[in-house]
Amino acid sequence: MEPSKRFVDHPRIQAALAAPGAVWVTDADGTLWADDIGEGFLRALARDGALRSPEAQGDVWAAYEARVRADKAAGYAWAVQVMAGMTEAEVERRAEAYAQAFVPRHLHPAMAGLLAEASERGVETWIVSASNAWVVRAAARVLGLPPARALGIRVAVEDGVLTDRVVPPVTYADGKVAALRAGLGRMPSLASGDSRGDAEMLAAAGTPLVVRHAGVDPAFLDRASASGWLVLDAAEP
């Protein structure tokens, strides 16, 4: 995968990266890369028989999809809660291996170019995702970002074992803004996302960037256009 400078060269992005104390915050799934790393990780855990929670009986994927259809935030949280009973060490080991295989194959070239430019300029870069925090941190390491700047949905850990108690905020919709305020202390000069779950974060940024791809909801694109947000295509023209 060769990085592309298509996003980097846009004047609004250049201005956002050049702002004093510039910070870039980005969603992960669909935005940084194609596909959903958290969902893929959940499938891998179910396939490998690694899930020990009573909630993991039967068709885990079907149960997850039903919950997401009913309530996205609750469904995304359940995908983390169902890992209860696993040791954190095992989750970290599996997440590291999964991220190392996933990220290079799925990273959008234009976002790879933007990551490289932000790094060269010394722009503080954060990831905030509705996927589980362990796999998001592992993906950050693959990208050369500090894991402490990778935020995702977490559950409490007791004696080295994951529980089913969600640690707020759930990093979806307004929960992303709450997590950023707690972890970063301010809102970014540049934010990127691709879905309704990123809208509050985008609205709070100096420059909101919507990464368009085949799976983006047209209604969300209409909102982005009406709001004057920057919309750029993930795929090469």
mmCIF file of C-alpha atoms in Angstrom:
data_model
loop_
_atom_site.group_PDB
_atom_site.id
_atom_site.type_symbol
_atom_site.label_atom_id
_atom_site.label_comp_id
_atom_site.label_asym_id
_atom_site.label_seq_id
_atom_site.Cartn_x
_atom_site.Cartn_y
_atom_site.Cartn_z
ATOM 1 C CA MET A 1 0.000 0.000 0.000
ATOM 2 C CA GLU A 2 1.525 3.286 -1.158
ATOM 3 C CA PRO A 3 0.453 6.405 0.776
ATOM 4 C CA SER A 4 -1.352 9.058 -1.258
ATOM 5 C CA LYS A 5 -1.105 12.843 -0.790
ATOM 6 C CA ARG A 6 -4.594 13.525 -2.132
ATOM 7 C CA PHE A 7 -5.950 14.513 1.292
ATOM 8 C CA VAL A 8 -2.753 16.213 2.429
ATOM 9 C CA ASP A 9 -2.753 18.562 -0.560
ATOM 10 C CA HIS A 10 -6.235 19.961 0.073
ATOM 11 C CA PRO A 11 -5.965 23.629 1.200
ATOM 12 C CA ARG A 12 -8.361 23.217 4.134
ATOM 13 C CA ILE A 13 -6.389 20.266 5.475
ATOM 14 C CA GLN A 14 -3.103 22.125 4.978
ATOM 15 C CA ALA A 15 -4.507 25.027 6.999
ATOM 16 C CA ALA A 16 -5.772 22.749 9.787
ATOM 17 C CA LEU A 17 -2.404 20.985 10.110
ATOM 18 C CA ALA A 18 -0.584 24.321 10.149
ATOM 19 C CA ALA A 19 -2.723 25.781 12.952
ATOM 20 C CA PRO A 20 -0.837 26.559 16.186
ATOM 21 C CA GLY A 21 -1.006 23.537 18.481
ATOM 22 C CA ALA A 22 -2.761 21.522 15.778
ATOM 23 C CA VAL A 23 -4.479 18.315 16.873
ATOM 24 C CA TRP A 24 -6.049 15.765 14.538
ATOM 25 C CA VAL A 25 -8.627 13.326 15.855
ATOM 26 C CA THR A 26 -9.889 10.534 13.626
ATOM 27 C CA ASP A 27 -12.465 7.789 13.703
ATOM 28 C CA ALA A 28 -11.070 4.382 12.764
ATOM 29 C CA ASP A 29 -13.470 1.984 11.047
ATOM 30 C CA GLY A 30 -14.347 3.136 7.549
ATOM 31 C CA THR A 31 -12.364 6.332 8.061
ATOM 32 C CA LEU A 32 -8.752 5.302 8.603
ATOM 33 C CA TRP A 33 -9.290 1.939 6.989
ATOM 34 C CA ALA A 34 -11.846 -0.076 5.075
ATOM 35 C CA ASP A 35 -13.906 -2.531 7.141
ATOM 36 C CA ASP A 36 -14.420 -2.697 10.913
ATOM 37 C CA ILE A 37 -11.520 -3.907 13.043
ATOM 38 C CA GLY A 38 -13.667 -4.395 16.152
ATOM 39 C CA GLU A 39 -16.231 -6.513 14.354
ATOM 40 C CA GLY A 40 -13.504 -8.540 12.675
ATOM 41 C CA PHE A 41 -11.842 -9.106 16.047
ATOM 42 C CA LEU A 42 -15.157 -10.231 17.573
ATOM 43 C CA ARG A 43 -15.640 -12.723 14.739
ATOM 44 C CA ALA A 44 -12.092 -14.032 15.262
ATOM 45 C CA LEU A 45 -12.637 -14.501 18.997
ATOM 46 C CA ALA A 46 -15.895 -16.361 18.381
ATOM 47 C CA ARG A 47 -14.320 -18.498 15.655
ATOM 48 C CA ASP A 48 -11.381 -19.415 17.897
ATOM 49 C CA GLY A 49 -13.624 -20.311 20.855
ATOM 50 C CA ALA A 50 -11.892 -17.652 22.970
ATOM 51 C CA LEU A 51 -15.080 -16.116 24.411
ATOM 52 C CA ARG A 52 -16.010 -17.366 27.893
ATOM 53 C CA SER A 53 -18.969 -15.166 28.790
ATOM 54 C CA PRO A 54 -22.398 -16.817 29.210
ATOM 55 C CA GLU A 55 -23.524 -14.175 26.689
ATOM 56 C CA ALA A 56 -21.309 -15.847 24.096
ATOM 57 C CA GLN A 57 -23.461 -18.961 23.801
ATOM 58 C CA GLY A 58 -24.969 -19.606 20.378
ATOM 59 C CA ASP A 59 -24.467 -17.368 17.361
ATOM 60 C CA VAL A 60 -22.467 -14.449 18.752
ATOM 61 C CA TRP A 61 -22.452 -12.563 15.468
ATOM 62 C CA ALA A 62 -26.223 -12.767 15.031
ATOM 63 C CA ALA A 63 -26.712 -11.606 18.629
ATOM 64 C CA TYR A 64 -24.381 -8.676 18.034
ATOM 65 C CA GLU A 65 -26.111 -7.619 14.821
ATOM 66 C CA ALA A 66 -29.517 -7.725 16.498
ATOM 67 C CA ARG A 67 -28.294 -5.496 19.310
ATOM 68 C CA VAL A 68 -26.747 -2.995 16.902
ATOM 69 C CA ARG A 69 -29.981 -2.797 14.930
ATOM 70 C CA ALA A 70 -31.873 -2.031 18.139
ATOM 71 C CA ASP A 71 -29.369 0.443 19.620
ATOM 72 C CA LYS A 72 -25.963 1.091 18.054
ATOM 73 C CA ALA A 73 -24.223 2.316 21.209
ATOM 74 C CA ALA A 74 -25.536 -0.595 23.283
ATOM 75 C CA GLY A 75 -24.634 -3.076 20.548
ATOM 76 C CA TYR A 76 -21.083 -1.776 20.228
ATOM 77 C CA ALA A 77 -20.704 -1.945 24.010
ATOM 78 C CA TRP A 78 -22.021 -5.526 24.047
ATOM 79 C CA ALA A 79 -19.284 -6.563 21.627
ATOM 80 C CA VAL A 80 -16.823 -5.636 24.395
ATOM 81 C CA GLN A 81 -18.897 -6.939 27.302
ATOM 82 C CA VAL A 82 -19.038 -10.377 25.677
ATOM 83 C CA MET A 83 -15.259 -10.609 26.171
ATOM 84 C CA ALA A 84 -15.832 -10.845 29.953
ATOM 85 C CA GLY A 85 -13.876 -13.696 31.495
ATOM 86 C CA MET A 86 -10.881 -13.357 29.185
ATOM 87 C CA THR A 87 -7.634 -12.256 30.762
ATOM 88 C CA GLU A 88 -6.414 -8.864 29.676
ATOM 89 C CA ALA A 89 -3.081 -10.427 28.725
ATOM 90 C CA GLU A 90 -4.813 -12.786 26.289
ATOM 91 C CA VAL A 91 -6.940 -9.978 24.822
ATOM 92 C CA GLU A 92 -3.830 -7.837 24.334
ATOM 93 C CA ARG A 93 -1.941 -10.699 22.680
ATOM 94 C CA ARG A 94 -4.791 -11.525 20.326
ATOM 95 C CA ALA A 95 -5.466 -7.852 19.555
ATOM 96 C CA GLU A 96 -1.812 -7.254 18.697
ATOM 97 C CA ALA A 97 -1.723 -10.167 16.261
ATOM 98 C CA TYR A 98 -5.049 -9.197 14.702
ATOM 99 C CA ALA A 99 -4.100 -5.524 14.249
ATOM 100 C CA GLN A 100 -0.740 -6.365 12.698
ATOM 101 C CA ALA A 101 -2.507 -8.428 10.045
ATOM 102 C CA PHE A 102 -5.504 -6.107 9.561
ATOM 103 C CA VAL A 103 -4.134 -2.567 9.418
ATOM 104 C CA PRO A 104 -1.629 -2.821 6.542
ATOM 105 C CA ARG A 105 -4.228 -4.554 4.343
ATOM 106 C CA HIS A 106 -7.103 -2.160 5.011
ATOM 107 C CA LEU A 107 -5.566 1.297 5.561
ATOM 108 C CA HIS A 108 -6.819 3.879 3.059
ATOM 109 C CA PRO A 109 -3.811 5.198 1.074
ATOM 110 C CA ALA A 110 -5.014 8.797 1.417
ATOM 111 C CA MET A 111 -5.224 8.400 5.189
ATOM 112 C CA ALA A 112 -1.776 6.785 5.261
ATOM 113 C CA GLY A 113 -0.509 9.913 3.532
ATOM 114 C CA LEU A 114 -2.272 12.135 6.037
ATOM 115 C CA LEU A 115 -0.819 10.160 8.951
ATOM 116 C CA ALA A 116 2.673 10.575 7.508
ATOM 117 C CA GLU A 117 2.180 14.326 7.010
ATOM 118 C CA ALA A 118 0.813 14.792 10.528
ATOM 119 C CA SER A 119 3.782 12.898 11.963
ATOM 120 C CA GLU A 120 6.261 14.962 9.944
ATOM 121 C CA ARG A 121 4.668 18.198 11.152
ATOM 122 C CA GLY A 122 4.521 17.018 14.770
ATOM 123 C CA VAL A 123 0.713 17.204 14.839
ATOM 124 C CA GLU A 124 -0.741 15.428 17.864
ATOM 125 C CA THR A 125 -2.913 12.637 16.457
ATOM 126 C CA TRP A 126 -5.660 10.716 18.276
ATOM 127 C CA ILE A 127 -7.916 7.824 17.295
ATOM 128 C CA VAL A 128 -11.383 7.546 18.822
ATOM 129 C CA SER A 129 -13.450 4.518 17.846
ATOM 130 C CA ALA A 130 -16.521 2.531 18.855
ATOM 131 C CA SER A 131 -14.439 -0.642 18.560
ATOM 132 C CA ASN A 132 -12.930 -2.177 21.678
ATOM 133 C CA ALA A 133 -10.073 -0.237 23.222
ATOM 134 C CA TRP A 134 -7.587 -3.126 23.156
ATOM 135 C CA VAL A 135 -7.675 -3.644 19.406
ATOM 136 C CA VAL A 136 -7.739 0.126 18.762
ATOM 137 C CA ARG A 137 -4.598 0.569 20.868
ATOM 138 C CA ALA A 138 -2.935 -2.312 19.045
ATOM 139 C CA ALA A 139 -3.807 -0.687 15.714
ATOM 140 C CA ALA A 140 -2.345 2.613 16.929
ATOM 141 C CA ARG A 141 0.944 0.857 17.649
ATOM 142 C CA VAL A 142 0.976 -0.551 14.105
ATOM 143 C CA LEU A 143 0.525 3.022 12.822
ATOM 144 C CA GLY A 144 3.298 4.353 15.053
ATOM 145 C CA LEU A 145 0.905 6.283 17.325
ATOM 146 C CA PRO A 146 1.010 6.228 21.131
ATOM 147 C CA PRO A 147 -1.584 3.739 22.453
ATOM 148 C CA ALA A 148 -2.560 6.299 25.092
ATOM 149 C CA ARG A 149 -3.992 8.413 22.260
ATOM 150 C CA ALA A 150 -6.218 5.582 21.016
ATOM 151 C CA LEU A 151 -9.654 5.595 22.626
ATOM 152 C CA GLY A 152 -12.252 2.843 22.354
ATOM 153 C CA ILE A 153 -14.943 1.106 24.365
ATOM 154 C CA ARG A 154 -13.630 -0.438 27.580
ATOM 155 C CA VAL A 155 -14.876 -2.664 30.362
ATOM 156 C CA ALA A 156 -13.494 -2.747 33.882
ATOM 157 C CA VAL A 157 -10.662 -5.192 34.546
ATOM 158 C CA GLU A 158 -10.401 -6.975 37.901
ATOM 159 C CA ASP A 159 -7.393 -9.083 38.887
ATOM 160 C CA GLY A 160 -6.291 -9.097 35.263
ATOM 161 C CA VAL A 161 -9.642 -10.392 33.961
ATOM 162 C CA LEU A 162 -12.193 -8.463 31.885
ATOM 163 C CA THR A 163 -15.611 -7.921 33.481
ATOM 164 C CA ASP A 164 -18.855 -6.986 31.715
ATOM 165 C CA ARG A 165 -19.009 -3.519 33.322
ATOM 166 C CA VAL A 166 -18.609 -0.818 30.704
ATOM 167 C CA VAL A 167 -16.333 2.080 31.626
ATOM 168 C CA PRO A 168 -18.047 5.271 30.432
ATOM 169 C CA PRO A 169 -18.186 7.001 28.100
ATOM 170 C CA VAL A 170 -19.131 4.643 25.283
ATOM 171 C CA THR A 171 -17.109 6.124 22.412
ATOM 172 C CA TYR A 172 -19.951 6.570 19.956
ATOM 173 C CA ALA A 173 -21.724 9.810 18.929
ATOM 174 C CA ASP A 174 -21.603 12.285 21.839
ATOM 175 C CA GLY A 175 -19.555 9.733 23.796
ATOM 176 C CA LYS A 176 -16.661 10.454 21.444
ATOM 177 C CA VAL A 177 -16.757 14.127 22.401
ATOM 178 C CA ALA A 178 -16.896 13.239 26.104
ATOM 179 C CA ALA A 179 -13.909 10.901 25.745
ATOM 180 C CA LEU A 180 -11.912 13.561 23.924
ATOM 181 C CA ARG A 181 -12.672 16.186 26.517
ATOM 182 C CA ALA A 182 -11.508 13.813 29.245
ATOM 183 C CA GLY A 183 -8.423 12.537 27.434
ATOM 184 C CA LEU A 184 -7.388 15.506 25.316
ATOM 185 C CA GLY A 185 -8.927 18.402 27.221
ATOM 186 C CA ARG A 186 -9.936 20.321 24.097
ATOM 187 C CA MET A 187 -11.447 19.779 20.693
ATOM 188 C CA PRO A 188 -9.279 19.269 17.610
ATOM 189 C CA SER A 189 -8.319 21.557 14.761
ATOM 190 C CA LEU A 190 -9.014 18.635 12.375
ATOM 191 C CA ALA A 191 -11.395 15.706 12.828
ATOM 192 C CA SER A 192 -12.216 12.925 10.375
ATOM 193 C CA GLY A 193 -15.101 10.482 10.299
ATOM 194 C CA ASP A 194 -17.450 8.618 7.997
ATOM 195 C CA SER A 195 -20.749 8.081 9.814
ATOM 196 C CA ARG A 196 -23.527 9.470 11.993
ATOM 197 C CA GLY A 197 -21.597 8.213 15.013
ATOM 198 C CA ASP A 198 -18.878 10.776 14.238
ATOM 199 C CA ALA A 199 -21.175 13.764 13.698
ATOM 200 C CA GLU A 200 -20.822 15.349 17.131
ATOM 201 C CA MET A 201 -17.040 15.047 16.998
ATOM 202 C CA LEU A 202 -16.938 16.528 13.503
ATOM 203 C CA ALA A 203 -19.211 19.411 14.468
ATOM 204 C CA ALA A 204 -16.881 20.318 17.347
ATOM 205 C CA ALA A 205 -13.722 20.400 15.192
ATOM 206 C CA GLY A 206 -12.174 23.391 13.487
ATOM 207 C CA THR A 207 -12.059 21.497 10.175
ATOM 208 C CA PRO A 208 -14.423 18.510 9.820
ATOM 209 C CA LEU A 209 -13.376 15.956 7.184
ATOM 210 C CA VAL A 210 -15.828 13.293 6.011
ATOM 211 C CA VAL A 211 -14.160 10.318 4.345
ATOM 212 C CA ARG A 212 -16.572 9.127 1.677
ATOM 213 C CA HIS A 213 -16.718 5.489 0.569
ATOM 214 C CA ALA A 214 -19.340 3.119 -0.824
ATOM 215 C CA GLY A 215 -20.791 2.329 2.603
ATOM 216 C CA VAL A 216 -21.430 5.887 3.779
ATOM 217 C CA ASP A 217 -25.087 6.722 4.510
ATOM 218 C CA PRO A 218 -26.348 9.226 1.888
ATOM 219 C CA ALA A 219 -28.314 11.062 4.586
ATOM 220 C CA PHE A 220 -25.069 11.624 6.485
ATOM 221 C CA LEU A 221 -23.433 12.978 3.333
ATOM 222 C CA ASP A 222 -26.377 15.351 2.900
ATOM 223 C CA ARG A 223 -25.848 16.606 6.446
ATOM 224 C CA ALA A 224 -22.128 17.036 5.807
ATOM 225 C CA SER A 225 -22.798 19.025 2.651
ATOM 226 C CA ALA A 226 -25.399 21.234 4.347
ATOM 227 C CA SER A 227 -22.969 21.883 7.212
ATOM 228 C CA GLY A 228 -20.125 22.885 4.900
ATOM 229 C CA TRP A 229 -17.935 20.003 6.015
ATOM 230 C CA LEU A 230 -15.106 18.870 3.762
ATOM 231 C CA VAL A 231 -16.002 15.614 1.969
ATOM 232 C CA LEU A 232 -13.248 13.655 0.201
ATOM 233 C CA ASP A 233 -13.297 10.210 -1.417
ATOM 234 C CA ALA A 234 -11.362 7.395 0.258
ATOM 235 C CA ALA A 235 -10.757 5.642 -3.049
ATOM 236 C CA GLU A 236 -8.581 6.960 -5.815
ATOM 237 C CA PRO A 237 -10.673 8.529 -8.610
#
